Short mmCIF file of N, CA and C in Angstrom, two decimals:
data_model
loop_
_atom_site.label_atom_id
_atom_site.label_comp_id
_atom_site.label_asym_id
_atom_site.label_seq_id
_atom_site.Cartn_x
_atom_site.Cartn_y
_atom_site.Cartn_z
N GLY A 7 95.26 112.45 70.47
CA GLY A 7 95.96 111.39 71.79
C GLY A 7 95.26 109.99 71.00
N LYS A 8 95.43 108.92 71.53
CA LYS A 8 94.40 107.99 70.95
C LYS A 8 94.30 107.01 72.63
N THR A 9 92.89 106.03 72.10
CA THR A 9 92.34 106.15 73.76
C THR A 9 92.42 104.46 73.21
N ILE A 10 92.96 103.74 73.59
CA ILE A 10 93.36 101.70 73.57
C ILE A 10 92.41 102.26 75.14
N ILE A 11 91.81 100.55 74.86
CA ILE A 11 90.49 100.16 75.61
C ILE A 11 91.26 99.18 75.95
N ILE A 12 92.11 98.32 77.27
CA ILE A 12 92.19 97.31 77.11
C ILE A 12 91.91 96.22 78.44
N THR A 13 91.31 95.20 78.18
CA THR A 13 90.35 94.26 79.24
C THR A 13 91.27 93.19 80.32
N GLU A 14 91.65 93.37 81.00
CA GLU A 14 92.96 93.47 81.57
C GLU A 14 92.76 92.41 83.06
N GLN A 15 93.02 91.32 84.12
CA GLN A 15 92.82 91.33 85.02
C GLN A 15 94.16 91.03 86.13
N ARG A 16 95.47 91.87 85.86
CA ARG A 16 96.23 91.41 86.09
C ARG A 16 96.79 93.36 86.66
N THR A 17 96.52 93.33 87.41
CA THR A 17 96.50 94.93 88.01
C THR A 17 97.70 95.10 87.21
N ASP A 18 99.47 94.44 88.35
CA ASP A 18 100.08 95.43 87.82
C ASP A 18 100.98 95.45 86.53
N LEU A 19 100.09 94.37 85.03
CA LEU A 19 100.82 95.26 84.23
C LEU A 19 99.40 96.92 83.61
N LEU A 20 97.72 95.81 84.19
CA LEU A 20 97.17 98.22 83.66
C LEU A 20 98.46 99.10 84.81
N ALA A 21 98.60 98.99 85.78
CA ALA A 21 99.08 99.67 86.39
C ALA A 21 100.68 100.84 86.10
N GLU A 22 101.43 99.63 84.98
CA GLU A 22 102.65 99.75 84.34
C GLU A 22 101.91 100.50 82.63
N PHE A 23 101.42 100.45 82.81
CA PHE A 23 100.24 100.43 81.22
C PHE A 23 100.05 101.42 80.90
N ALA A 24 98.70 101.87 81.54
CA ALA A 24 97.53 102.78 80.92
C ALA A 24 98.33 104.24 82.28
N ASP A 25 97.28 104.80 81.85
CA ASP A 25 97.54 106.14 82.35
C ASP A 25 95.70 106.51 83.63
N ARG A 26 94.95 105.74 83.09
CA ARG A 26 93.70 105.62 83.09
C ARG A 26 92.97 104.28 83.51
N ILE A 27 92.48 104.38 85.03
CA ILE A 27 91.71 102.82 84.84
C ILE A 27 90.57 103.45 85.14
N ALA A 28 89.48 102.71 84.64
CA ALA A 28 87.88 102.38 84.76
C ALA A 28 87.67 101.00 85.56
N LEU A 29 87.17 101.33 87.08
CA LEU A 29 86.58 99.60 87.14
C LEU A 29 85.07 99.33 86.77
N LEU A 30 85.09 98.14 86.29
CA LEU A 30 83.45 98.17 86.39
C LEU A 30 82.75 97.01 86.97
N HIS A 31 81.68 97.15 87.15
CA HIS A 31 80.94 96.05 88.20
C HIS A 31 79.38 96.41 87.80
N GLU A 32 78.44 95.32 87.14
CA GLU A 32 77.31 94.88 87.09
C GLU A 32 77.51 95.84 85.90
N GLY A 33 77.99 96.40 84.51
CA GLY A 33 78.29 97.26 84.22
C GLY A 33 78.16 98.90 84.33
N GLN A 34 78.86 99.08 85.01
CA GLN A 34 78.07 100.36 85.93
C GLN A 34 79.92 100.77 86.70
N ILE A 35 80.48 101.83 85.55
CA ILE A 35 81.63 102.73 86.46
C ILE A 35 81.76 102.73 88.04
N ILE A 36 82.33 102.26 88.98
CA ILE A 36 83.13 102.08 90.12
C ILE A 36 83.95 103.30 90.73
N LYS A 37 84.69 103.21 89.73
CA LYS A 37 86.35 103.60 90.01
C LYS A 37 86.62 103.84 88.90
N ASP A 38 87.22 105.46 89.12
CA ASP A 38 87.62 105.99 87.55
C ASP A 38 88.91 106.45 88.32
N GLY A 39 90.09 106.59 87.47
CA GLY A 39 91.55 107.59 88.00
C GLY A 39 92.56 106.84 88.11
N THR A 40 93.51 107.43 88.15
CA THR A 40 95.34 106.32 87.39
C THR A 40 94.81 105.53 88.33
N PRO A 41 96.14 105.14 87.69
CA PRO A 41 96.04 103.62 88.52
C PRO A 41 96.39 103.57 89.83
N GLN A 42 96.89 105.18 91.10
CA GLN A 42 97.61 104.95 91.77
C GLN A 42 96.34 105.07 92.68
N GLU A 43 95.54 105.70 92.29
CA GLU A 43 93.32 106.36 92.90
C GLU A 43 93.52 105.20 92.90
N VAL A 44 93.41 104.22 91.41
CA VAL A 44 92.22 103.49 91.90
C VAL A 44 93.24 102.14 92.36
N LEU A 45 94.28 101.52 91.91
CA LEU A 45 94.61 100.18 92.38
C LEU A 45 95.27 100.18 94.25
N THR A 46 95.12 101.26 94.53
CA THR A 46 96.05 101.36 96.03
C THR A 46 94.74 101.15 97.12
N LYS A 47 93.41 101.24 96.68
CA LYS A 47 92.62 101.05 97.66
C LYS A 47 92.17 99.31 97.89
N PRO A 48 92.04 99.05 99.06
CA PRO A 48 92.22 98.34 99.67
C PRO A 48 90.27 97.18 98.98
N ALA A 49 89.07 98.83 99.42
CA ALA A 49 87.84 98.16 99.43
C ALA A 49 88.20 97.79 97.29
N ILE A 50 89.02 97.76 97.06
CA ILE A 50 89.35 96.76 95.82
C ILE A 50 88.58 95.79 95.46
N GLU A 51 89.47 94.95 96.36
CA GLU A 51 89.56 93.75 96.62
C GLU A 51 88.60 92.32 97.44
N THR A 52 87.66 93.62 97.88
CA THR A 52 86.17 92.72 98.25
C THR A 52 85.19 93.04 96.12
N LEU A 53 85.91 92.86 95.89
CA LEU A 53 85.34 93.01 94.12
C LEU A 53 86.24 92.16 93.92
N GLY A 54 86.44 91.08 93.99
CA GLY A 54 87.83 89.86 93.56
C GLY A 54 88.82 90.81 92.78
N ILE A 55 89.09 91.87 92.46
CA ILE A 55 89.92 92.30 91.97
C ILE A 55 90.85 92.86 92.87
N ALA A 56 92.31 92.12 92.83
CA ALA A 56 93.92 91.72 93.01
C ALA A 56 94.70 93.64 93.54
N ARG A 57 94.98 94.15 94.04
CA ARG A 57 96.26 95.08 94.37
C ARG A 57 96.94 93.97 94.17
N THR A 58 98.05 95.96 92.68
CA THR A 58 98.93 94.86 92.64
C THR A 58 100.35 94.38 94.02
N ARG A 59 101.13 93.08 93.98
CA ARG A 59 102.10 93.35 95.30
C ARG A 59 103.48 94.13 94.87
N TYR A 60 103.13 95.11 94.28
CA TYR A 60 103.66 95.99 94.58
C TYR A 60 103.28 96.93 95.34
N THR A 61 102.02 96.82 95.46
CA THR A 61 100.89 97.68 96.65
C THR A 61 101.13 96.90 97.64
N LYS A 62 100.99 96.30 98.11
CA LYS A 62 101.15 94.89 99.05
C LYS A 62 102.46 95.16 99.85
N THR A 63 103.31 95.54 98.65
CA THR A 63 104.89 95.49 99.30
C THR A 63 105.09 96.79 100.07
N ALA A 64 104.88 98.01 99.71
CA ALA A 64 104.47 99.32 99.80
C ALA A 64 104.09 99.69 101.28
N GLU A 65 102.64 98.61 101.15
CA GLU A 65 101.72 99.05 102.32
C GLU A 65 102.31 98.12 104.16
N LEU A 66 102.97 97.11 103.57
CA LEU A 66 103.85 96.02 104.50
C LEU A 66 104.70 97.72 104.74
N ALA A 67 105.60 97.96 103.97
CA ALA A 67 107.02 98.35 104.52
C ALA A 67 106.24 99.73 105.12
N GLN A 68 105.52 100.10 104.89
CA GLN A 68 104.13 101.81 105.75
C GLN A 68 103.91 101.12 107.02
N GLN A 69 104.09 99.80 107.39
CA GLN A 69 103.69 99.32 108.28
C GLN A 69 104.79 99.19 109.62
N LYS A 70 105.64 98.53 108.46
CA LYS A 70 107.32 98.30 110.17
C LYS A 70 108.14 99.40 109.60
N GLY A 71 107.38 100.15 108.92
CA GLY A 71 108.23 101.37 109.38
C GLY A 71 108.79 102.31 107.85
N LEU A 72 109.23 100.94 107.22
CA LEU A 72 110.36 101.29 105.84
C LEU A 72 109.67 101.84 104.33
N TRP A 73 108.78 102.58 105.08
CA TRP A 73 108.22 103.36 103.86
C TRP A 73 107.21 104.63 104.07
N GLN A 74 107.08 106.20 103.89
CA GLN A 74 107.60 106.90 105.05
C GLN A 74 105.93 107.18 103.96
N ALA A 75 104.81 107.70 105.43
CA ALA A 75 103.13 107.90 104.93
C ALA A 75 103.23 108.54 104.50
N THR A 76 103.88 109.85 104.42
CA THR A 76 103.46 110.72 103.98
C THR A 76 103.45 110.32 101.83
N GLU A 77 104.17 109.31 102.02
CA GLU A 77 104.38 108.80 100.59
C GLU A 77 103.33 108.24 99.94
N PRO A 78 102.73 108.04 98.95
CA PRO A 78 101.51 107.15 98.28
C PRO A 78 102.30 105.89 98.22
N LEU A 79 100.89 104.63 98.19
CA LEU A 79 101.47 103.66 97.95
C LEU A 79 102.04 103.15 96.34
N ALA A 80 102.91 102.00 96.50
CA ALA A 80 103.23 101.55 94.67
C ALA A 80 102.44 101.53 94.44
N VAL A 81 102.43 101.46 92.78
CA VAL A 81 101.80 100.48 91.97
C VAL A 81 102.62 99.85 90.94
N THR A 82 103.85 100.43 90.71
CA THR A 82 104.23 99.48 89.64
C THR A 82 106.04 98.90 90.58
N LEU A 83 107.10 97.83 90.28
CA LEU A 83 108.15 97.85 90.60
C LEU A 83 108.68 98.85 90.34
N ALA A 84 108.88 100.21 89.98
CA ALA A 84 109.28 100.66 89.95
C ALA A 84 109.58 101.75 91.41
N GLU A 85 107.80 102.66 91.26
CA GLU A 85 107.70 103.07 92.47
C GLU A 85 108.39 102.38 93.77
N THR A 86 107.95 100.90 93.18
CA THR A 86 108.02 100.66 94.82
C THR A 86 109.89 100.62 95.36
N VAL A 87 110.66 100.25 93.97
CA VAL A 87 112.26 100.57 94.65
C VAL A 87 112.84 101.81 95.03
N ALA A 88 111.92 103.12 94.37
CA ALA A 88 111.62 104.79 94.71
C ALA A 88 111.98 104.84 96.11
N GLY A 89 110.23 104.23 96.33
CA GLY A 89 110.17 104.43 97.69
C GLY A 89 110.64 103.85 99.22
N LEU A 90 111.70 102.80 98.44
CA LEU A 90 112.28 102.35 99.44
C LEU A 90 112.69 102.53 99.69
N LYS A 91 113.75 102.93 98.13
CA LYS A 91 115.00 103.97 98.37
C LYS A 91 114.93 105.25 98.81
N LEU A 92 113.52 105.91 98.55
CA LEU A 92 113.61 107.07 99.68
C LEU A 92 113.85 107.03 101.20
N LYS A 93 113.36 106.19 102.00
CA LYS A 93 113.02 105.27 103.74
C LYS A 93 114.42 105.01 103.45
N GLU A 94 115.83 104.73 102.49
CA GLU A 94 116.66 104.21 102.85
C GLU A 94 117.72 105.27 103.49
N ASN A 95 117.76 106.74 102.67
CA ASN A 95 117.98 107.55 102.51
C ASN A 95 117.77 108.25 104.03
N LEU A 96 117.10 107.73 104.82
CA LEU A 96 116.93 109.17 105.67
C LEU A 96 117.14 108.46 107.42
N VAL A 97 117.15 106.72 106.35
CA VAL A 97 117.74 106.25 107.56
C VAL A 97 118.78 105.71 108.52
N ASP A 98 119.26 105.93 109.52
CA ASP A 98 120.53 106.24 109.56
C ASP A 98 120.64 104.86 110.77
N TYR A 99 121.79 103.85 109.83
CA TYR A 99 122.02 102.99 109.84
C TYR A 99 123.71 102.75 111.15
N LYS A 100 123.83 103.87 111.57
CA LYS A 100 125.52 104.01 112.77
C LYS A 100 124.14 103.48 113.94
N ASN A 101 122.90 104.07 114.31
CA ASN A 101 122.27 103.88 115.24
C ASN A 101 121.91 102.90 115.31
#
């Protein structure tokens, strides 16, 4: 395989294209893992790193009962759509 190192501030792009993300702070790796493992953690915002708009949307949907608590928060548009559709299929709109 090949390794490509990308420096990018737009976390939504990283989430879309990266298999692995390493966060650096003052020259030290402070978080390393999949986009899901790294970008959904609120603690990254204390470092000035924004979570993706999709993660924030999924988190808000979870608070409103529109996202299953057992489903991980989304980091991409595709994951957001899939998560909302999953919940949509479980809601009984007749009541």
